[in-house]
Amino acid sequence: MMATDDASRHLLPQRLLVRSYRALSMAAAAIGLIVILIASGSVSPGIGVLVIAIIAFAGWIGGILARRLPHPADVTQGSTARSGVDGLQELIAALPDPTIVLAPDGRVVSFNEQASAMAPALRRGEPVSIALRVPEVVEAVRRTVVGNKAERVEFAERVPADRWSEAFVTPVRDSASTGNRPALLLLTFHDLTPIRRVEEMRADFVANASHELRTPLAALSGFIETLKGPARNDTAARERFLDIMEAQANRMARLIDDLLSLSRIELAAHVRPVTPIELVPVVRQVVDALQTLARDRGVDVNIDAPADRLVVPGDRDELIRVFENLIENALKYGGSGKRVEITLTRGKAPDGSDEAVASVRDYGPGIPAEHIPRLTERFYRVDITGSRALGGTGLGLALVKHVMNRHRGRLIIDSRIGQGSTFTIRLPMSTDGARADRKDIDKSVS
Ligand SMILES: Nc1ncnc2c1ncn2[C@@H]1O[C@H](COP(=O)(O)OP(=O)(O)O)[C@@H](O)[C@H]1O
Ligand SMILES: [Mg+2]
């Protein structure tokens, strides 16, 4: 790496000195020999002076060359150093997170593409604080240089969108690092936004669920107080209150059931159900179970099913929950149209494969467009009071969506104000594990 290069440069003058001492002592010995030869008369003084001059000149030239040419060891170390710098660049380019290499004075040495996408003003040789206007990170860089130990900071940006990140500043030491100062600093960033979003959703969910459970609980407690106190001997009031208490207790039970179903389906989200299920009998069973509700609301329910069987690989209980929710919603929220039509057909997916298509259409008031994308969120309701009055938990369509995901199917909501709503589900008809022509089709619901 670059540091090896620096280290070899530190050693260079020392090696040169040793070599010059050796050359000097050999030259002195040669000059001494020539002086003895002149004194003994074997060599003429003219030639002797000439030889001494040649030796001195050669020494001078040698000195200059020694300073110019690097030692063979320096040559190898120099090339390692150069490839080391390239390696550093390649290494940070290969990292998935935005990464910046800094000199201890905070100037940018190198950075990867992810870093320049994050901070487009990054330039080599410029202080990082120019391109990265995050005081927490600049301060962490300063602390790392002073303390020579790794730092981690979290920071949030509100513009252009809420984003949470963490930054790690790591000192990189090497043999050339002087005192307590690192040779380089590695600055890496990590996006925390998805984790934060999930945390927020969980917190919202717990708050919503607690609120939904507390409302009937508060009603129950209130009636218990009244029954123990003022209404103790009022038989008529007691009967009325007990009915309300029963309804509230049922609501709590439904909520807990729905919450448990949701978490069960979520846990199994990645396991695709494979049991072949005939859809038409499932729908008929659900409609039968909801006959009382339909009669109470004066709604006619019609089923239009094909003559041939519609078989999908699925989980029967989950598919029952899906139709229960869709048909119950149509009866409760769209019941004013006095008509609910359920249509089952065979359709084609965009890739040409067969799909079972089931739609539940009502002629009620319809749903304002701005609510439609949010209907499958947990606890989301267009009219909270209305839904509660009808015993809703706000979890029905969330459940439908999760069941569809697990079945690799889709839920499509279409609604027009004043004309009613259509909830359509599309389910793939076969997988390798469940073929439409298999004999062991689950008929237990028919
Ligand atoms: N067929 C429909 N017509 C009008 N609004 C509907 C219909 N189906 C669902 N909704 C609206 O969507 C909301 C969410 O439905 P859902 O998740 O089943 O919860 P819940 O029925 O428990 O309130 C309902 O509260 C209602 O406001
Ligand atoms: Mg519902």
Tab-separated table of C-alpha atoms and ligand atoms in Angstrom:
chain	number	residue	atom	x	y	z
A	1	MET	CA	0.000	0.000	0.000
A	2	MET	CA	1.043	3.616	-0.064
A	3	ALA	CA	2.342	3.320	3.462
A	4	THR	CA	4.968	0.696	2.398
A	5	ASP	CA	6.190	3.220	-0.137
A	6	ASP	CA	6.582	5.854	2.573
A	7	ALA	CA	8.357	3.417	4.860
A	8	SER	CA	10.878	2.468	2.136
A	9	ARG	CA	11.557	6.152	1.534
A	10	HIS	CA	12.473	6.542	5.202
A	11	LEU	CA	15.109	3.800	4.805
A	12	LEU	CA	16.620	5.122	1.537
A	13	PRO	CA	19.128	7.757	2.912
A	14	GLN	CA	20.470	5.247	5.442
A	15	ARG	CA	21.252	2.681	2.730
A	16	LEU	CA	22.902	5.353	0.562
A	17	LEU	CA	25.135	6.399	3.475
A	18	VAL	CA	26.360	2.826	4.090
A	19	ARG	CA	27.150	2.409	0.388
A	20	SER	CA	29.016	5.740	0.165
A	21	TYR	CA	31.154	4.834	3.232
A	22	ARG	CA	32.121	1.560	1.515
A	23	ALA	CA	32.999	3.358	-1.778
A	24	LEU	CA	34.932	6.049	0.089
A	25	SER	CA	37.148	3.575	2.008
A	26	MET	CA	37.938	1.638	-1.220
A	27	ALA	CA	38.856	4.909	-3.023
A	28	ALA	CA	41.074	5.926	-0.054
A	29	ALA	CA	42.852	2.533	-0.191
A	30	ALA	CA	43.446	2.914	-3.973
A	31	ILE	CA	44.773	6.470	-3.591
A	32	GLY	CA	47.072	5.308	-0.695
A	33	LEU	CA	48.506	2.507	-2.956
A	34	ILE	CA	49.211	4.942	-5.823
A	35	VAL	CA	50.968	7.404	-3.444
A	36	ILE	CA	53.221	4.489	-2.199
A	37	LEU	CA	53.969	3.468	-5.830
A	38	ILE	CA	54.904	7.115	-6.741
A	39	ALA	CA	57.114	7.366	-3.626
A	40	SER	CA	58.916	4.092	-4.483
A	41	GLY	CA	59.476	5.381	-8.045
A	42	SER	CA	57.534	2.555	-9.783
A	43	VAL	CA	54.998	5.005	-11.182
A	44	SER	CA	55.715	8.478	-12.530
A	45	PRO	CA	54.043	11.340	-10.562
A	46	GLY	CA	52.159	12.511	-13.702
A	47	ILE	CA	50.469	9.151	-14.236
A	48	GLY	CA	49.813	8.795	-10.467
A	49	VAL	CA	47.996	12.169	-10.305
A	50	LEU	CA	45.997	11.209	-13.406
A	51	VAL	CA	44.873	7.861	-11.841
A	52	ILE	CA	43.904	9.641	-8.566
A	53	ALA	CA	41.884	12.187	-10.595
A	54	ILE	CA	40.096	9.343	-12.467
A	55	ILE	CA	39.203	7.573	-9.176
A	56	ALA	CA	37.878	10.848	-7.644
A	57	PHE	CA	35.832	11.582	-10.798
A	58	ALA	CA	34.396	8.040	-10.857
A	59	GLY	CA	33.463	8.379	-7.148
A	60	TRP	CA	31.705	11.686	-7.846
A	61	ILE	CA	29.719	10.285	-10.802
A	62	GLY	CA	28.903	7.130	-8.747
A	63	GLY	CA	27.587	9.329	-5.898
A	64	ILE	CA	25.285	11.185	-8.267
A	65	LEU	CA	24.011	7.960	-9.870
A	66	ALA	CA	23.476	6.313	-6.472
A	67	ARG	CA	21.253	9.219	-5.474
A	68	ARG	CA	19.303	9.065	-8.754
A	69	LEU	CA	18.806	5.318	-9.162
A	70	PRO	CA	16.703	3.535	-6.572
A	71	HIS	CA	17.994	0.439	-4.825
A	72	PRO	CA	16.649	-2.825	-6.407
A	73	ALA	CA	14.619	-3.388	-3.218
A	74	ASP	CA	13.119	0.077	-3.623
A	75	VAL	CA	12.037	-0.787	-7.158
A	76	THR	CA	10.039	-3.853	-6.030
A	77	GLN	CA	8.562	-2.027	-3.053
A	78	GLY	CA	7.698	0.917	-5.243
A	79	SER	CA	5.710	-1.232	-7.652
A	80	THR	CA	3.914	-2.967	-4.769
A	81	ALA	CA	3.050	0.452	-3.477
A	82	ARG	CA	1.590	1.549	-6.788
A	83	SER	CA	-0.510	-1.617	-7.151
A	84	GLY	CA	-1.508	-1.110	-3.496
A	85	VAL	CA	-3.061	2.260	-4.341
A	86	ASP	CA	-4.924	0.681	-7.259
A	87	GLY	CA	-5.994	-2.125	-4.934
A	88	LEU	CA	-7.393	0.371	-2.449
A	89	GLN	CA	-9.493	1.986	-5.157
A	90	GLU	CA	-10.733	-1.400	-6.383
A	91	LEU	CA	-11.432	-2.559	-2.861
A	92	ILE	CA	-13.666	0.376	-1.969
A	93	ALA	CA	-15.317	0.215	-5.406
A	94	ALA	CA	-16.341	-3.352	-4.558
A	95	LEU	CA	-17.966	-2.386	-1.233
A	96	PRO	CA	-21.781	-2.232	-1.315
A	97	ASP	CA	-22.063	0.777	0.993
A	98	PRO	CA	-20.924	4.353	0.309
A	99	THR	CA	-17.250	4.461	1.346
A	100	ILE	CA	-14.773	7.340	1.515
A	101	VAL	CA	-11.048	7.138	2.341
A	102	LEU	CA	-9.726	10.227	4.106
A	103	ALA	CA	-6.310	11.552	5.028
A	104	PRO	CA	-5.977	12.376	8.752
A	105	ASP	CA	-6.480	16.069	7.932
A	106	GLY	CA	-9.974	15.241	6.640
A	107	ARG	CA	-9.149	15.533	2.932
A	108	VAL	CA	-10.647	13.030	0.527
A	109	VAL	CA	-8.154	10.431	-0.756
A	110	SER	CA	-10.592	8.173	-2.551
A	111	PHE	CA	-14.286	7.205	-2.669
A	112	ASN	CA	-16.592	4.771	-4.427
A	113	GLU	CA	-19.561	5.349	-6.750
A	114	GLN	CA	-22.101	4.838	-3.986
A	115	ALA	CA	-20.407	7.622	-2.012
A	116	SER	CA	-20.496	10.015	-4.946
A	117	ALA	CA	-24.190	9.188	-5.493
A	118	MET	CA	-24.773	10.079	-1.856
A	119	ALA	CA	-22.591	13.218	-1.881
A	120	PRO	CA	-22.148	14.383	-5.509
A	121	ALA	CA	-19.806	17.235	-4.481
A	122	LEU	CA	-17.054	14.833	-3.292
A	123	ARG	CA	-13.652	15.709	-4.831
A	124	ARG	CA	-10.240	14.152	-4.233
A	125	GLY	CA	-7.968	16.436	-2.223
A	126	GLU	CA	-10.804	18.554	-0.849
A	127	PRO	CA	-11.940	18.485	2.775
A	128	VAL	CA	-14.785	15.978	3.151
A	129	SER	CA	-16.798	18.573	5.093
A	130	ILE	CA	-17.386	20.528	1.850
A	131	ALA	CA	-19.267	17.675	0.195
A	132	LEU	CA	-20.742	16.099	3.289
A	133	ARG	CA	-22.657	18.660	5.263
A	134	VAL	CA	-23.444	16.412	8.202
A	135	PRO	CA	-21.994	17.959	11.376
A	136	GLU	CA	-22.252	14.644	13.269
A	137	VAL	CA	-20.008	12.885	10.724
A	138	VAL	CA	-17.479	15.724	10.462
A	139	GLU	CA	-17.229	15.729	14.261
A	140	ALA	CA	-16.810	11.927	14.324
A	141	VAL	CA	-13.937	12.224	11.812
A	142	ARG	CA	-12.255	14.769	14.091
A	143	ARG	CA	-12.735	12.548	17.170
A	144	THR	CA	-11.290	9.526	15.324
A	145	VAL	CA	-8.119	11.428	14.417
A	146	VAL	CA	-7.668	12.686	17.990
A	147	GLY	CA	-8.629	9.484	19.811
A	148	ASN	CA	-7.317	7.077	17.145
A	149	LYS	CA	-10.277	4.750	17.688
A	150	ALA	CA	-13.331	3.861	15.621
A	151	GLU	CA	-16.456	5.999	15.930
A	152	ARG	CA	-20.098	5.322	14.984
A	153	VAL	CA	-22.722	8.026	14.545
A	154	GLU	CA	-26.358	7.984	13.535
A	155	PHE	CA	-27.908	10.884	11.675
A	156	ALA	CA	-31.168	11.756	9.984
A	157	GLU	CA	-31.903	13.797	6.881
A	158	ARG	CA	-35.327	15.317	6.423
A	159	VAL	CA	-34.833	16.614	2.873
A	160	PRO	CA	-35.720	15.501	0.206
A	161	ALA	CA	-37.263	12.603	2.199
A	162	ASP	CA	-36.889	11.236	5.712
A	163	ARG	CA	-33.756	9.108	5.728
A	164	TRP	CA	-31.804	7.577	8.579
A	165	SER	CA	-28.189	6.493	8.252
A	166	GLU	CA	-25.266	5.421	10.347
A	167	ALA	CA	-21.624	6.254	9.626
A	168	PHE	CA	-18.533	4.378	10.809
A	169	VAL	CA	-15.180	6.147	10.949
A	170	THR	CA	-12.319	3.664	11.297
A	171	PRO	CA	-8.674	4.702	11.742
A	172	VAL	CA	-6.234	2.728	9.584
A	173	ARG	CA	-2.744	2.524	11.065
A	174	ASP	CA	0.430	1.298	9.392
A	175	SER	CA	4.182	1.319	9.920
A	176	ALA	CA	4.373	4.893	8.623
A	177	SER	CA	1.790	6.207	11.093
A	178	THR	CA	3.526	8.615	13.397
A	179	GLY	CA	2.711	8.759	17.106
A	180	ASN	CA	-0.964	8.239	17.745
A	181	ARG	CA	-2.058	9.456	14.320
A	182	PRO	CA	-3.711	7.074	11.857
A	183	ALA	CA	-2.351	6.989	8.280
A	184	LEU	CA	-5.864	6.951	6.750
A	185	LEU	CA	-9.484	7.039	7.818
A	186	LEU	CA	-12.146	4.785	6.382
A	187	LEU	CA	-15.601	6.386	6.343
A	188	THR	CA	-18.495	4.024	5.559
A	189	PHE	CA	-22.227	4.684	5.527
A	190	HIS	CA	-25.145	2.387	6.054
A	191	ASP	CA	-28.798	3.157	5.272
A	192	LEU	CA	-30.999	2.553	8.325
A	193	THR	CA	-34.228	3.785	6.695
A	194	PRO	CA	-35.808	0.352	5.949
A	195	ILE	CA	-35.107	-0.853	9.513
A	196	ARG	CA	-36.543	2.375	10.952
A	197	ARG	CA	-39.658	2.074	8.793
A	198	VAL	CA	-40.256	-1.471	10.038
A	199	GLU	CA	-39.692	-0.299	13.635
A	200	GLU	CA	-42.198	2.523	13.145
A	201	MET	CA	-44.732	0.153	11.610
A	202	ARG	CA	-44.361	-2.226	14.523
A	203	ALA	CA	-44.749	0.574	17.043
A	204	ASP	CA	-47.849	1.867	15.190
A	205	PHE	CA	-49.250	-1.641	15.068
A	206	VAL	CA	-48.810	-2.221	18.805
A	207	ALA	CA	-50.326	1.211	19.560
A	208	ASN	CA	-53.304	0.494	17.265
A	209	ALA	CA	-53.857	-3.016	18.589
A	210	SER	CA	-53.715	-1.828	22.219
A	211	HIS	CA	-56.124	0.975	21.450
A	212	GLU	CA	-58.560	-1.386	19.713
A	213	LEU	CA	-58.448	-3.783	22.664
A	214	ARG	CA	-58.717	-1.068	25.277
A	215	THR	CA	-61.935	0.393	23.850
A	216	PRO	CA	-64.139	-2.692	24.473
A	217	LEU	CA	-62.279	-3.358	27.726
A	218	ALA	CA	-63.110	0.142	28.972
A	219	ALA	CA	-66.780	-0.433	28.073
A	220	LEU	CA	-66.774	-3.772	29.919
A	221	SER	CA	-65.197	-2.234	33.038
A	222	GLY	CA	-67.704	0.622	32.969
A	223	PHE	CA	-70.680	-1.729	32.824
A	224	ILE	CA	-69.280	-3.960	35.565
A	225	GLU	CA	-69.002	-0.851	37.805
A	226	THR	CA	-72.577	0.149	36.982
A	227	LEU	CA	-73.904	-3.347	37.603
A	228	LYS	CA	-72.136	-3.521	40.970
A	229	GLY	CA	-73.358	-0.048	41.955
A	230	PRO	CA	-76.335	1.997	40.747
A	231	ALA	CA	-77.929	-0.742	38.556
A	232	ARG	CA	-77.531	-3.495	41.126
A	233	ASN	CA	-81.253	-4.034	41.562
A	234	ASP	CA	-82.474	-2.854	38.149
A	235	THR	CA	-83.339	-6.085	36.298
A	236	ALA	CA	-84.176	-4.428	32.970
A	237	ALA	CA	-80.928	-2.412	32.935
A	238	ARG	CA	-78.955	-5.513	33.881
A	239	GLU	CA	-80.301	-7.456	30.901
A	240	ARG	CA	-79.500	-4.594	28.544
A	241	PHE	CA	-76.008	-4.086	29.956
A	242	LEU	CA	-75.238	-7.807	29.806
A	243	ASP	CA	-76.120	-7.793	26.096
A	244	ILE	CA	-73.775	-4.875	25.476
A	245	MET	CA	-71.062	-6.550	27.529
A	246	GLU	CA	-71.463	-9.736	25.528
A	247	ALA	CA	-71.104	-7.774	22.271
A	248	GLN	CA	-67.945	-6.055	23.567
A	249	ALA	CA	-66.435	-9.332	24.742
A	250	ASN	CA	-67.172	-10.833	21.306
A	251	ARG	CA	-65.474	-7.883	19.668
A	252	MET	CA	-62.348	-8.429	21.768
A	253	ALA	CA	-62.371	-12.123	20.900
A	254	ARG	CA	-62.718	-11.314	17.167
A	255	LEU	CA	-59.879	-8.872	17.324
A	256	ILE	CA	-57.603	-11.368	19.044
A	257	ASP	CA	-58.631	-14.056	16.522
A	258	ASP	CA	-57.841	-11.756	13.597
A	259	LEU	CA	-54.511	-10.723	15.096
A	260	LEU	CA	-53.517	-14.344	15.639
A	261	SER	CA	-54.604	-15.318	12.104
A	262	LEU	CA	-52.612	-12.457	10.643
A	263	SER	CA	-49.444	-13.393	12.490
A	264	ARG	CA	-49.896	-17.079	11.599
A	265	ILE	CA	-50.282	-16.258	7.904
A	266	GLU	CA	-47.329	-13.889	8.020
A	267	LEU	CA	-45.136	-16.530	9.623
A	268	ALA	CA	-45.986	-18.952	6.820
A	269	ALA	CA	-45.746	-16.252	4.116
A	270	HIS	CA	-42.846	-17.941	2.309
A	271	VAL	CA	-44.457	-21.399	2.328
A	272	ARG	CA	-46.794	-21.649	-0.638
A	273	PRO	CA	-49.836	-23.852	0.073
A	274	VAL	CA	-50.155	-26.842	-2.269
A	275	THR	CA	-53.376	-28.692	-1.344
A	276	PRO	CA	-55.742	-28.648	-4.347
A	277	ILE	CA	-58.871	-26.748	-3.330
A	278	GLU	CA	-62.097	-26.481	-5.285
A	279	LEU	CA	-63.159	-22.854	-5.020
A	280	VAL	CA	-66.889	-22.996	-5.827
A	281	PRO	CA	-67.851	-25.186	-2.826
A	282	VAL	CA	-65.746	-22.920	-0.562
A	283	VAL	CA	-67.690	-19.863	-1.748
A	284	ARG	CA	-71.062	-21.631	-1.370
A	285	GLN	CA	-70.182	-22.667	2.179
A	286	VAL	CA	-69.296	-19.087	3.125
A	287	VAL	CA	-72.473	-17.681	1.537
A	288	ASP	CA	-74.553	-20.217	3.455
A	289	ALA	CA	-72.906	-19.193	6.713
A	290	LEU	CA	-73.650	-15.525	5.987
A	291	GLN	CA	-77.320	-16.087	5.046
A	292	THR	CA	-78.568	-14.680	8.351
A	293	LEU	CA	-76.601	-11.471	7.937
A	294	ALA	CA	-77.814	-11.146	4.319
A	295	ARG	CA	-81.429	-11.669	5.387
A	296	ASP	CA	-81.089	-9.134	8.232
A	297	ARG	CA	-79.845	-6.563	5.769
A	298	GLY	CA	-82.332	-7.491	3.073
A	299	VAL	CA	-79.585	-8.316	0.563
A	300	ASP	CA	-79.879	-10.845	-2.246
A	301	VAL	CA	-76.677	-12.835	-2.782
A	302	ASN	CA	-76.143	-14.445	-6.178
A	303	ILE	CA	-73.378	-16.851	-7.171
A	304	ASP	CA	-72.425	-17.188	-10.818
A	305	ALA	CA	-70.054	-20.157	-11.123
A	306	PRO	CA	-68.757	-22.083	-14.151
A	307	ALA	CA	-69.826	-25.643	-14.835
A	308	ASP	CA	-66.272	-27.006	-14.613
A	309	ARG	CA	-64.290	-27.135	-11.434
A	310	LEU	CA	-62.010	-24.289	-10.403
A	311	VAL	CA	-59.139	-25.862	-8.522
A	312	VAL	CA	-56.303	-23.905	-6.998
A	313	PRO	CA	-53.400	-24.998	-4.831
A	314	GLY	CA	-54.284	-23.447	-1.500
A	315	ASP	CA	-55.070	-23.461	2.169
A	316	ARG	CA	-58.801	-24.078	2.654
A	317	ASP	CA	-59.179	-22.246	5.993
A	318	GLU	CA	-57.357	-19.204	4.663
A	319	LEU	CA	-59.456	-19.096	1.488
A	320	ILE	CA	-62.612	-19.340	3.623
A	321	ARG	CA	-61.382	-16.308	5.620
A	322	VAL	CA	-60.839	-14.421	2.353
A	323	PHE	CA	-64.398	-14.997	1.055
A	324	GLU	CA	-65.864	-14.429	4.519
A	325	ASN	CA	-64.229	-11.024	4.687
A	326	LEU	CA	-65.076	-9.933	1.164
A	327	ILE	CA	-68.704	-11.091	1.267
A	328	GLU	CA	-69.265	-9.789	4.811
A	329	ASN	CA	-67.843	-6.392	3.787
A	330	ALA	CA	-70.145	-6.315	0.750
A	331	LEU	CA	-73.129	-7.083	2.981
A	332	LYS	CA	-72.139	-4.643	5.727
A	333	TYR	CA	-70.755	-1.657	3.822
A	334	GLY	CA	-72.481	-2.159	0.468
A	335	GLY	CA	-75.709	-3.681	1.754
A	336	SER	CA	-77.739	-0.590	0.896
A	337	GLY	CA	-77.582	-1.715	-2.771
A	338	LYS	CA	-79.649	-4.765	-1.733
A	339	ARG	CA	-77.702	-6.922	-4.161
A	340	VAL	CA	-74.356	-8.756	-3.987
A	341	GLU	CA	-73.059	-10.703	-6.952
A	342	ILE	CA	-70.299	-13.276	-6.691
A	343	THR	CA	-68.742	-14.393	-9.973
A	344	LEU	CA	-66.226	-17.199	-10.399
A	345	THR	CA	-64.446	-17.680	-13.714
A	346	ARG	CA	-61.297	-18.994	-15.266
A	347	GLY	CA	-58.957	-16.291	-16.508
A	348	LYS	CA	-55.467	-15.759	-17.843
A	349	ALA	CA	-52.502	-14.273	-16.034
A	350	PRO	CA	-50.274	-11.794	-17.957
A	351	ASP	CA	-47.823	-14.675	-18.599
A	352	GLY	CA	-50.598	-16.764	-20.195
A	353	SER	CA	-51.051	-19.234	-17.348
A	354	ASP	CA	-54.507	-20.137	-15.976
A	355	GLU	CA	-55.968	-18.221	-13.094
A	356	ALA	CA	-59.106	-18.631	-11.005
A	357	VAL	CA	-60.895	-15.293	-10.824
A	358	ALA	CA	-63.452	-14.600	-8.103
A	359	SER	CA	-65.168	-11.257	-7.686
A	360	VAL	CA	-67.567	-9.914	-5.093
A	361	ARG	CA	-69.622	-6.990	-6.351
A	362	ASP	CA	-71.953	-4.799	-4.324
A	363	TYR	CA	-74.177	-1.868	-5.314
A	364	GLY	CA	-73.540	0.210	-2.190
A	365	PRO	CA	-72.161	3.736	-1.756
A	366	GLY	CA	-68.683	2.884	-3.104
A	367	ILE	CA	-65.302	3.906	-1.690
A	368	PRO	CA	-63.626	7.297	-2.340
A	369	ALA	CA	-60.554	6.734	-4.545
A	370	GLU	CA	-58.053	8.157	-2.041
A	371	HIS	CA	-58.890	5.395	0.461
A	372	ILE	CA	-58.536	2.470	-1.925
A	373	PRO	CA	-54.719	2.072	-1.836
A	374	ARG	CA	-54.772	2.049	1.974
A	375	LEU	CA	-57.657	-0.367	2.583
A	376	THR	CA	-55.341	-3.367	3.054
A	377	GLU	CA	-53.334	-1.624	5.802
A	378	ARG	CA	-54.006	-3.051	9.238
A	379	PHE	CA	-56.680	-1.133	11.136
A	380	TYR	CA	-57.342	1.184	8.200
A	381	ARG	CA	-61.032	1.987	7.837
A	382	VAL	CA	-62.877	4.556	5.769
A	383	ASP	CA	-65.317	5.165	8.596
A	384	ILE	CA	-63.970	3.932	11.929
A	385	THR	CA	-67.178	4.466	13.898
A	386	GLY	CA	-69.261	2.803	11.200
A	387	SER	CA	-66.916	-0.196	11.025
A	388	ARG	CA	-66.857	-0.558	14.833
A	389	ALA	CA	-70.642	-0.337	15.037
A	390	LEU	CA	-70.784	-3.237	12.558
A	391	GLY	CA	-68.288	-5.279	14.576
A	392	GLY	CA	-65.347	-4.609	12.248
A	393	THR	CA	-61.734	-4.858	13.383
A	394	GLY	CA	-60.098	-3.147	10.413
A	395	LEU	CA	-58.008	-6.279	9.857
A	396	GLY	CA	-60.173	-8.087	7.288
A	397	LEU	CA	-58.609	-6.769	4.076
A	398	ALA	CA	-55.102	-6.936	5.594
A	399	LEU	CA	-55.765	-10.622	6.116
A	400	VAL	CA	-57.050	-10.987	2.548
A	401	LYS	CA	-53.899	-9.361	1.198
A	402	HIS	CA	-51.598	-11.609	3.236
A	403	VAL	CA	-53.470	-14.756	2.195
A	404	MET	CA	-53.214	-13.637	-1.440
A	405	ASN	CA	-49.476	-13.047	-1.078
A	406	ARG	CA	-48.988	-16.503	0.368
A	407	HIS	CA	-51.010	-18.007	-2.487
A	408	ARG	CA	-49.105	-15.879	-5.044
A	409	GLY	CA	-52.454	-14.341	-5.959
A	410	ARG	CA	-53.695	-10.766	-6.228
A	411	LEU	CA	-56.462	-8.612	-4.801
A	412	ILE	CA	-57.878	-5.901	-7.078
A	413	ILE	CA	-60.244	-3.257	-5.712
A	414	ASP	CA	-62.457	-1.298	-8.048
A	415	SER	CA	-65.035	1.136	-6.765
A	416	ARG	CA	-67.158	4.009	-8.003
A	417	ILE	CA	-68.923	6.472	-5.741
A	418	GLY	CA	-72.665	5.834	-5.860
A	419	GLN	CA	-72.266	2.681	-7.948
A	420	GLY	CA	-70.718	0.197	-5.549
A	421	SER	CA	-67.492	-1.758	-5.266
A	422	THR	CA	-65.938	-4.868	-6.764
A	423	PHE	CA	-63.285	-6.839	-4.905
A	424	THR	CA	-61.583	-9.346	-7.226
A	425	ILE	CA	-59.066	-12.027	-6.337
A	426	ARG	CA	-56.984	-13.829	-8.930
A	427	LEU	CA	-55.295	-17.090	-7.925
A	428	PRO	CA	-52.828	-19.146	-10.000
A	429	MET	CA	-54.506	-22.460	-10.818
A	430	SER	CA	-51.727	-24.983	-10.651
A	431	THR	CA	-48.214	-25.618	-9.458
A	432	ASP	CA	-46.061	-28.705	-9.809
A	433	GLY	CA	-47.313	-29.906	-6.450
A	434	ALA	CA	-51.035	-29.477	-7.155
A	435	ARG	CA	-52.562	-30.282	-10.515
A	436	ALA	CA	-56.138	-29.578	-11.464
A	437	ASP	CA	-56.693	-33.141	-12.612
A	438	ARG	CA	-55.591	-34.803	-9.389
A	439	LYS	CA	-58.033	-37.215	-7.747
A	440	ASP	CA	-57.452	-36.185	-4.134
A	441	ILE	CA	-59.165	-32.822	-4.492
A	442	ASP	CA	-60.270	-31.436	-1.149
A	443	LYS	CA	-64.050	-31.660	-1.224
A	444	SER	CA	-64.623	-31.597	2.501
A	445	VAL	CA	-66.349	-28.228	2.248
A	446	SER	CA	-69.013	-29.216	-0.250
B	1	LIG	N1	-67.642	-3.382	-0.081
B	1	LIG	C1	-67.259	-2.269	0.539
B	1	LIG	N2	-67.890	-1.089	0.368
B	1	LIG	C2	-67.519	0.019	1.000
B	1	LIG	N3	-66.487	0.085	1.857
B	1	LIG	C3	-65.814	-1.044	2.100
B	1	LIG	C4	-66.147	-2.274	1.471
B	1	LIG	N4	-65.281	-3.210	1.884
B	1	LIG	C5	-64.455	-2.603	2.761
B	1	LIG	N5	-64.770	-1.301	2.906
B	1	LIG	C6	-64.067	-0.308	3.744
B	1	LIG	O1	-62.805	-0.819	4.042
B	1	LIG	C7	-62.579	-0.841	5.435
B	1	LIG	C8	-61.643	-1.969	5.812
B	1	LIG	O2	-62.248	-3.205	5.618
B	1	LIG	P1	-61.744	-4.443	6.488
B	1	LIG	O3	-60.291	-4.489	6.393
B	1	LIG	O4	-62.531	-5.641	6.099
B	1	LIG	O5	-62.078	-3.984	7.980
B	1	LIG	P2	-63.443	-4.022	8.794
B	1	LIG	O6	-64.493	-4.648	7.927
B	1	LIG	O7	-63.139	-4.811	9.996
B	1	LIG	O8	-63.725	-2.597	9.110
B	1	LIG	C9	-63.958	-0.947	6.039
B	1	LIG	O9	-63.975	-0.438	7.343
B	1	LIG	C10	-64.756	-0.100	5.073
B	1	LIG	O10	-64.626	1.257	5.436
B	2	MG	MG	-64.131	-6.567	7.032
